[in-house]
PDB file of C-alpha atoms in Angstrom:
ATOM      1  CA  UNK L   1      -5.048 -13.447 -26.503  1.00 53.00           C
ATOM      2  CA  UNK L   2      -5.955 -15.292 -23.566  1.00 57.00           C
ATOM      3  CA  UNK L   3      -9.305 -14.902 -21.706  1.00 64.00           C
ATOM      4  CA  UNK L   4      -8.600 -12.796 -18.098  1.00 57.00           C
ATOM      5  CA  UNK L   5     -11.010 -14.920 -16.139  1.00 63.00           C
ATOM      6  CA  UNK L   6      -8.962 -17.988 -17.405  1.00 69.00           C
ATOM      7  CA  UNK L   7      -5.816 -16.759 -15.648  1.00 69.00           C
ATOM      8  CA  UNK L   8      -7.276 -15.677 -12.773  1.00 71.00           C
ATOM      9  CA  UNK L   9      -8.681 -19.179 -12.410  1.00 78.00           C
ATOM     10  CA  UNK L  10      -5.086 -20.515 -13.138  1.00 85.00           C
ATOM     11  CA  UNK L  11      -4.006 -18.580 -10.642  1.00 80.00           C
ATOM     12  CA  UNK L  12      -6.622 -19.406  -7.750  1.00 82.00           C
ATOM     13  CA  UNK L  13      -5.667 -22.907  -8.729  1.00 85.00           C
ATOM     14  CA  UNK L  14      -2.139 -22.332  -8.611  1.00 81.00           C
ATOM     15  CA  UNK L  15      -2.307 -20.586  -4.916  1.00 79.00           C
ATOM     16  CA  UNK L  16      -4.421 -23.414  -3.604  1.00 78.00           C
ATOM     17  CA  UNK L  17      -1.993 -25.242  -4.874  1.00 80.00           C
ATOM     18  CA  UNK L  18       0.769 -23.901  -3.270  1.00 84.00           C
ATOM     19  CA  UNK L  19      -0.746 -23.163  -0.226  1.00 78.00           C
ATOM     20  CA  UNK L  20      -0.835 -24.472   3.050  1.00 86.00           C
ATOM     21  CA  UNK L  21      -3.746 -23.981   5.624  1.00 86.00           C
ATOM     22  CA  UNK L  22      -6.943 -21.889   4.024  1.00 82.00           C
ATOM     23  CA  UNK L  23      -6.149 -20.091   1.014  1.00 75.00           C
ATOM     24  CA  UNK L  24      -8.260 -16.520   1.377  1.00 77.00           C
ATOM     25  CA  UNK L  25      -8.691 -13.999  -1.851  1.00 75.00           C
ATOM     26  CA  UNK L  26      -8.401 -10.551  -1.177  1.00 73.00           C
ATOM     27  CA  UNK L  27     -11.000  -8.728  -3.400  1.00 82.00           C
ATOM     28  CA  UNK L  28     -10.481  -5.025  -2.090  1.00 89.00           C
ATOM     29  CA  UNK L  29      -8.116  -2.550  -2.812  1.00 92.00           C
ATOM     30  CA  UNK L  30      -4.940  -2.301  -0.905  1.00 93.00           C
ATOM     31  CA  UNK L  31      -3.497   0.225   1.569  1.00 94.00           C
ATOM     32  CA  UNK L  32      -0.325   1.794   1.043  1.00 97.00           C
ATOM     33  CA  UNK L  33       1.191   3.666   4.370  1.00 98.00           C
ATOM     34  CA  UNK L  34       3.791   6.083   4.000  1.00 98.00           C
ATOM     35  CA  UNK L  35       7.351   4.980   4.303  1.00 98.00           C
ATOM     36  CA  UNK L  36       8.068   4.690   8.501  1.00 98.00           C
ATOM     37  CA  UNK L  37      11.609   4.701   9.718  1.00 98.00           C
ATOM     38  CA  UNK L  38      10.863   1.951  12.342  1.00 98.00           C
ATOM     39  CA  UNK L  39      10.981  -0.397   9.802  1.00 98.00           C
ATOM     40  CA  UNK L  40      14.565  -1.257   9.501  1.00 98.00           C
ATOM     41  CA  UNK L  41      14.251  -1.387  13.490  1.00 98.00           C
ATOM     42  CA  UNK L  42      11.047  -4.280  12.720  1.00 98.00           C
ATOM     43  CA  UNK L  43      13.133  -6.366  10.755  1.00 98.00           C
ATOM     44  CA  UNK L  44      16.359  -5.900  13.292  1.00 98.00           C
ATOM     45  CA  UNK L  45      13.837  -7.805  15.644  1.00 98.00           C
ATOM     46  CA  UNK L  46      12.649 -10.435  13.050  1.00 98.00           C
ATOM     47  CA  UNK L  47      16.339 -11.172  12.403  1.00 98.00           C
ATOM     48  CA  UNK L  48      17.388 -11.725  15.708  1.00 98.00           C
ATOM     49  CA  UNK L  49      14.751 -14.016  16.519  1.00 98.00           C
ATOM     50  CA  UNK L  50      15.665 -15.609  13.503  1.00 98.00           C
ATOM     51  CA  UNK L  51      19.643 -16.128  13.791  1.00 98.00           C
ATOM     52  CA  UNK L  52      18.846 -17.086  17.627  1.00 98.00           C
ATOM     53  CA  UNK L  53      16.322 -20.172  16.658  1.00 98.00           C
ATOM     54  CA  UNK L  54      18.510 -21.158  13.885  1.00 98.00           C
ATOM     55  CA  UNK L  55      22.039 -20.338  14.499  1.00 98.00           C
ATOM     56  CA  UNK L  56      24.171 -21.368  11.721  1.00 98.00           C
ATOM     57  CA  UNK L  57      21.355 -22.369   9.178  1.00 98.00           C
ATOM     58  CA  UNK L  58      21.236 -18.639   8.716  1.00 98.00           C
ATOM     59  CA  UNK L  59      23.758 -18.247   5.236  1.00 98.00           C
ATOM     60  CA  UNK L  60      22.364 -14.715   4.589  1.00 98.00           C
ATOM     61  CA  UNK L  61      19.238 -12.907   5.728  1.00 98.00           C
ATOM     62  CA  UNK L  62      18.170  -9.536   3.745  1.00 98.00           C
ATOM     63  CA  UNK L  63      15.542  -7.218   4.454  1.00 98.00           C
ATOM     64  CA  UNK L  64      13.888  -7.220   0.754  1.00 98.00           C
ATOM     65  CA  UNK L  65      10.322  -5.243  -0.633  1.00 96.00           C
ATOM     66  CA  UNK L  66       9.198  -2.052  -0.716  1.00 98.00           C
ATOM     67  CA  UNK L  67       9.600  -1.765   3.582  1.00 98.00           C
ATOM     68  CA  UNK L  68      13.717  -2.042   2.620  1.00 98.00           C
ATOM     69  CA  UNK L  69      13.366   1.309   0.499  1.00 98.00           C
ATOM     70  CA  UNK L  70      13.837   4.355   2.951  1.00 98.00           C
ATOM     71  CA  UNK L  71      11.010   7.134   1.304  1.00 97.00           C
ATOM     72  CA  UNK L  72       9.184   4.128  -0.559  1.00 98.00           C
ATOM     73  CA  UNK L  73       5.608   3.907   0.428  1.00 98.00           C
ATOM     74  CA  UNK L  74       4.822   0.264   0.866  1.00 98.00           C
ATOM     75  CA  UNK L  75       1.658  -2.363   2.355  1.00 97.00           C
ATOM     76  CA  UNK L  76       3.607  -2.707   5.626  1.00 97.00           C
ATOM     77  CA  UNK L  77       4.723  -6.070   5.596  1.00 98.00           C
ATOM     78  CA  UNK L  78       8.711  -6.779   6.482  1.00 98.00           C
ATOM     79  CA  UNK L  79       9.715  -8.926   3.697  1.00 98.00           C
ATOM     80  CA  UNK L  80      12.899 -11.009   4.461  1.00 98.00           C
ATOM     81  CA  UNK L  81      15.109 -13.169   2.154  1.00 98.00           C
ATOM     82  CA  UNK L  82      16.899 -16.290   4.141  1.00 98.00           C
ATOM     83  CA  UNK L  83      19.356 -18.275   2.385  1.00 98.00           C
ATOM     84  CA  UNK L  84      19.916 -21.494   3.823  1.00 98.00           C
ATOM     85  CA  UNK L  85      21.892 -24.775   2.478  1.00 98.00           C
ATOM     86  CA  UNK L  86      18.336 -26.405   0.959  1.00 98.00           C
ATOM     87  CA  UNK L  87      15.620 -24.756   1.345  1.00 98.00           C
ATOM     88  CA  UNK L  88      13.469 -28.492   0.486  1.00 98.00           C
ATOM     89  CA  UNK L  89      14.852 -29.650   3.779  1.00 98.00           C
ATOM     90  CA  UNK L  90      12.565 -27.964   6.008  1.00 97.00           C
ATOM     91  CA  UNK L  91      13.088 -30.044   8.900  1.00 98.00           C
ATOM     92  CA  UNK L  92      16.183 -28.270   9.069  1.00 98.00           C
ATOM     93  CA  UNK L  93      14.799 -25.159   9.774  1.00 98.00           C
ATOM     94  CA  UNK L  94      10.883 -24.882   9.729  1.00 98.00           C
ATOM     95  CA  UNK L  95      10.058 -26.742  12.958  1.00 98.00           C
ATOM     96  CA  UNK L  96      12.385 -24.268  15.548  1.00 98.00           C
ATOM     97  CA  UNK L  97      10.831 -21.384  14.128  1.00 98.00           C
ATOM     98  CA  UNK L  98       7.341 -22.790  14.154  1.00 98.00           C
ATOM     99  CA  UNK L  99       8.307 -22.904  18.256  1.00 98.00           C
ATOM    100  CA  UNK L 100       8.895 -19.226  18.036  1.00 98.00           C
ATOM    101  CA  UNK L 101       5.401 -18.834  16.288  1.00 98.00           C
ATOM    102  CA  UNK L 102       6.342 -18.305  12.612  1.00 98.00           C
ATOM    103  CA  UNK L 103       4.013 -20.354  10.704  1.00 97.00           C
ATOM    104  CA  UNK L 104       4.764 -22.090   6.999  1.00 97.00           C
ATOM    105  CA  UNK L 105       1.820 -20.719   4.617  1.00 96.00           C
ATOM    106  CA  UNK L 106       3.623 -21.563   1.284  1.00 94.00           C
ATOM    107  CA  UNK L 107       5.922 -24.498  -0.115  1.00 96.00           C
ATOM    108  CA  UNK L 108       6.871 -23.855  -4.088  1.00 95.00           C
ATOM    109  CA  UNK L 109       9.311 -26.664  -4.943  1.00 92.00           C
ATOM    110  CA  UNK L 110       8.838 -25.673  -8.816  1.00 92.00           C
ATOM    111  CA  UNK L 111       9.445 -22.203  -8.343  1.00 91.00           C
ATOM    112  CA  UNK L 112      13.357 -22.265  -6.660  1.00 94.00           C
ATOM    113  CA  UNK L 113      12.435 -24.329  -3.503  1.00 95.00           C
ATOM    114  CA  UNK L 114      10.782 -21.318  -2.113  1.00 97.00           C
ATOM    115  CA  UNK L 115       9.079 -21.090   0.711  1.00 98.00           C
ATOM    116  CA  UNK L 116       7.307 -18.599   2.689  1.00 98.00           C
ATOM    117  CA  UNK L 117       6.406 -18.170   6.867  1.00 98.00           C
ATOM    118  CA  UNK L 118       4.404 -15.990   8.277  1.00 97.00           C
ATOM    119  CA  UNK L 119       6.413 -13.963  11.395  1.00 97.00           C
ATOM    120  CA  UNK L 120       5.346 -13.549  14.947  1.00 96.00           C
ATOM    121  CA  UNK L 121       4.197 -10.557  16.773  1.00 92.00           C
ATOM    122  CA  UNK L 122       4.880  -8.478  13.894  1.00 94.00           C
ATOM    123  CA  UNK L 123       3.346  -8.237  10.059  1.00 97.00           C
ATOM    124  CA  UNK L 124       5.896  -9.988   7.914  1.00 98.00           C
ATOM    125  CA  UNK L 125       7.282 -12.845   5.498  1.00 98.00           C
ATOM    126  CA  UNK L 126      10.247 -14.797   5.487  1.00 98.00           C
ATOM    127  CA  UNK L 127      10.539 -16.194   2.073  1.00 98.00           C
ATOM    128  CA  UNK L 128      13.088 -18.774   2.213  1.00 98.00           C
ATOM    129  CA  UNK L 129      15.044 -20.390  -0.388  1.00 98.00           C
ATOM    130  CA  UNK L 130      18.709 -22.198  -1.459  1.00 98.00           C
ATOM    131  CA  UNK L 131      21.399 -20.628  -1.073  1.00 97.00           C
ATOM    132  CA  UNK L 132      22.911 -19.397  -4.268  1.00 96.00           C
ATOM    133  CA  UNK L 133      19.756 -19.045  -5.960  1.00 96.00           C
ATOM    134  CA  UNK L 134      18.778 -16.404  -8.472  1.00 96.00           C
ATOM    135  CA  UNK L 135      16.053 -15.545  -6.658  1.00 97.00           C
ATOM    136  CA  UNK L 136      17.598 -14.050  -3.860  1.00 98.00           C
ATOM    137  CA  UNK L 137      20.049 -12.061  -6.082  1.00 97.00           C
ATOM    138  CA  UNK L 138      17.215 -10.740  -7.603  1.00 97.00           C
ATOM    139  CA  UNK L 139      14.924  -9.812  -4.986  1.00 98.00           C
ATOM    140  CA  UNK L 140      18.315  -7.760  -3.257  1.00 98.00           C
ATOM    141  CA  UNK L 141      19.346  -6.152  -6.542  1.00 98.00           C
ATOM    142  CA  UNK L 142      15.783  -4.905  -7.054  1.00 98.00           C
ATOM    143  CA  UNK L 143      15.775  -3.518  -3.220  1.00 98.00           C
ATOM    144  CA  UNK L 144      19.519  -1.899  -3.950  1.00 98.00           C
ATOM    145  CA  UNK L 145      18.340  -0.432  -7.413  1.00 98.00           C
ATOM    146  CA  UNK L 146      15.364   1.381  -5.661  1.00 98.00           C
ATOM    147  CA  UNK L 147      17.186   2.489  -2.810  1.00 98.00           C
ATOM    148  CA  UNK L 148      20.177   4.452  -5.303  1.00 98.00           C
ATOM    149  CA  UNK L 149      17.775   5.120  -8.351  1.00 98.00           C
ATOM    150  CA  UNK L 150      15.192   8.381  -7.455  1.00 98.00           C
ATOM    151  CA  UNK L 151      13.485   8.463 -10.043  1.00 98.00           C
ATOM    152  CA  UNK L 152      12.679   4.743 -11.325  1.00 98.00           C
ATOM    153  CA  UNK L 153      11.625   4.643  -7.286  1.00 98.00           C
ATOM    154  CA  UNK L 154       9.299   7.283  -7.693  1.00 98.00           C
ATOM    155  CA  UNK L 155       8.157   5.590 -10.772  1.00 98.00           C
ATOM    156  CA  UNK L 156       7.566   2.040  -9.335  1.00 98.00           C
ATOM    157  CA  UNK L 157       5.821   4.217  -6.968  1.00 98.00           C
ATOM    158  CA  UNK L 158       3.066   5.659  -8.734  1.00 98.00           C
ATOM    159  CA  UNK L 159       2.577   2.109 -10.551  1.00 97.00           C
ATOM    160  CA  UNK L 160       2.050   0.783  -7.044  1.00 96.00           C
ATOM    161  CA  UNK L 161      -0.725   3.224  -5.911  1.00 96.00           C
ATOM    162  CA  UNK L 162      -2.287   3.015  -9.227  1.00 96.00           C
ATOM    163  CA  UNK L 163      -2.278  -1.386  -8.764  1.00 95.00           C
ATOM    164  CA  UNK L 164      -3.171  -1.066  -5.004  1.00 95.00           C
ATOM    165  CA  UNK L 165      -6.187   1.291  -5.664  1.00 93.00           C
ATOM    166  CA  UNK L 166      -8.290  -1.851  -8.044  1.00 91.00           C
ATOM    167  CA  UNK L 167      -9.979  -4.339  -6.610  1.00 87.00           C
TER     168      UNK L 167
END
C-alpha cells in the first residue's frame, strides 16, 4: 500500500507541473451552494463570448460538472467542454480569448491535449481539448447520466458534501 503523503507529494508535483502562473493549494474545506437556475443562463453568456472570439474553431461547446445538473448542488464554477480541431495548437485559439480576458492556467499534453482557461467576469473553466476525444464523451455522458438518473444523483451528492466538508 502506498504511503498517502507520497501521493499527495506526487500530486503537488504533478500540478506544478502542469500549471501555468502560481500554483496555490487549497487546504480548507469546500463550499457547496445549492443548485441556482441562473446557471444555464451563466454559461449562455460564457458561450457566446466564446463562439464570437472564435467563430468556427468552436466544433462543440457543452456545459459539463455538477452546475449542468438542474437540482445538483455544486462549488459554483461553470465548467465548459470545447472541442476544437487540436487542442496542442493553441495559437489557434488561446490568444483571442486571452483578449477577451480568459486566461490559460493549465496545459496537459499527456493527459488528451487538455487544457484549461480561466473565464472572465464570471467563475468558470473552459477545459479544452481535440475534437473526438474520449474525454469529452465522457465528461457529457457523466453530465447526461446525472441529469436522467435520481437517485445515483442524489448519491454522487451526498459523496460530494461528505469530500467537500475535509480539509
Amino acid at each position: 500500500m502506498q504511503n498517502p503523503t507520497a501521493k499527495t507529494d506526487e500530486a503537488e508535483k504533478y500540478l506544478a507541473k502542469v500549471t501555468i502562473g502560481d500554483c496555490e493549494p487549497h487546504n480548507s474545506t469546500i463550499l457547496l451552494s445549492p443548485y441556482d437556475p441562473g446557471w444555464p443562463s451563466a454559461f449562455a453568456r460564457l458561450a457566446e463570448l466564446i463562439r464570437n472570439t472564435i467563430g468556427d474553431k468552436v466544433l462543440l461547446l457543452e456545459h459539463v460538472g455538477s452546475t449542468a445538473v438542474p437540482g445538483l448542488s455544486a462549488i459554483p464554477i461553470i465548467d465548459m467542454v470545447l472541442a476544437v480541431l487540436d487542442a496542442a495548437d493553441e495559437l489557434a485559439y488561446v490568444p483571442p480569448l486571452q483578449e477577451q480576458g480568459f486566461v490559460l492556467r493549465i496545459r496537459e499534453p499527456e493527459r488528451f491535449e487538455h487544457r484549461l482557461l480561466k473565464t472572465p467576469h464570471t467563475a468558470g473553466h473552459l477545459h479544452v481539448f481535440t475534437s473526438g476525444s474520449g474525454e469529452i464523451d465522457r465528461m457529457v455522458a457523466f453530465r447526461d447520466w446525472l441529469r436522467t438518473h435520481d437517485e445515483d444523483r442524489r448519491r454522487y451528492e451526498a459523496v460530494k458534501f461528505a469530500l467537500a466538508g475535509r480539509t
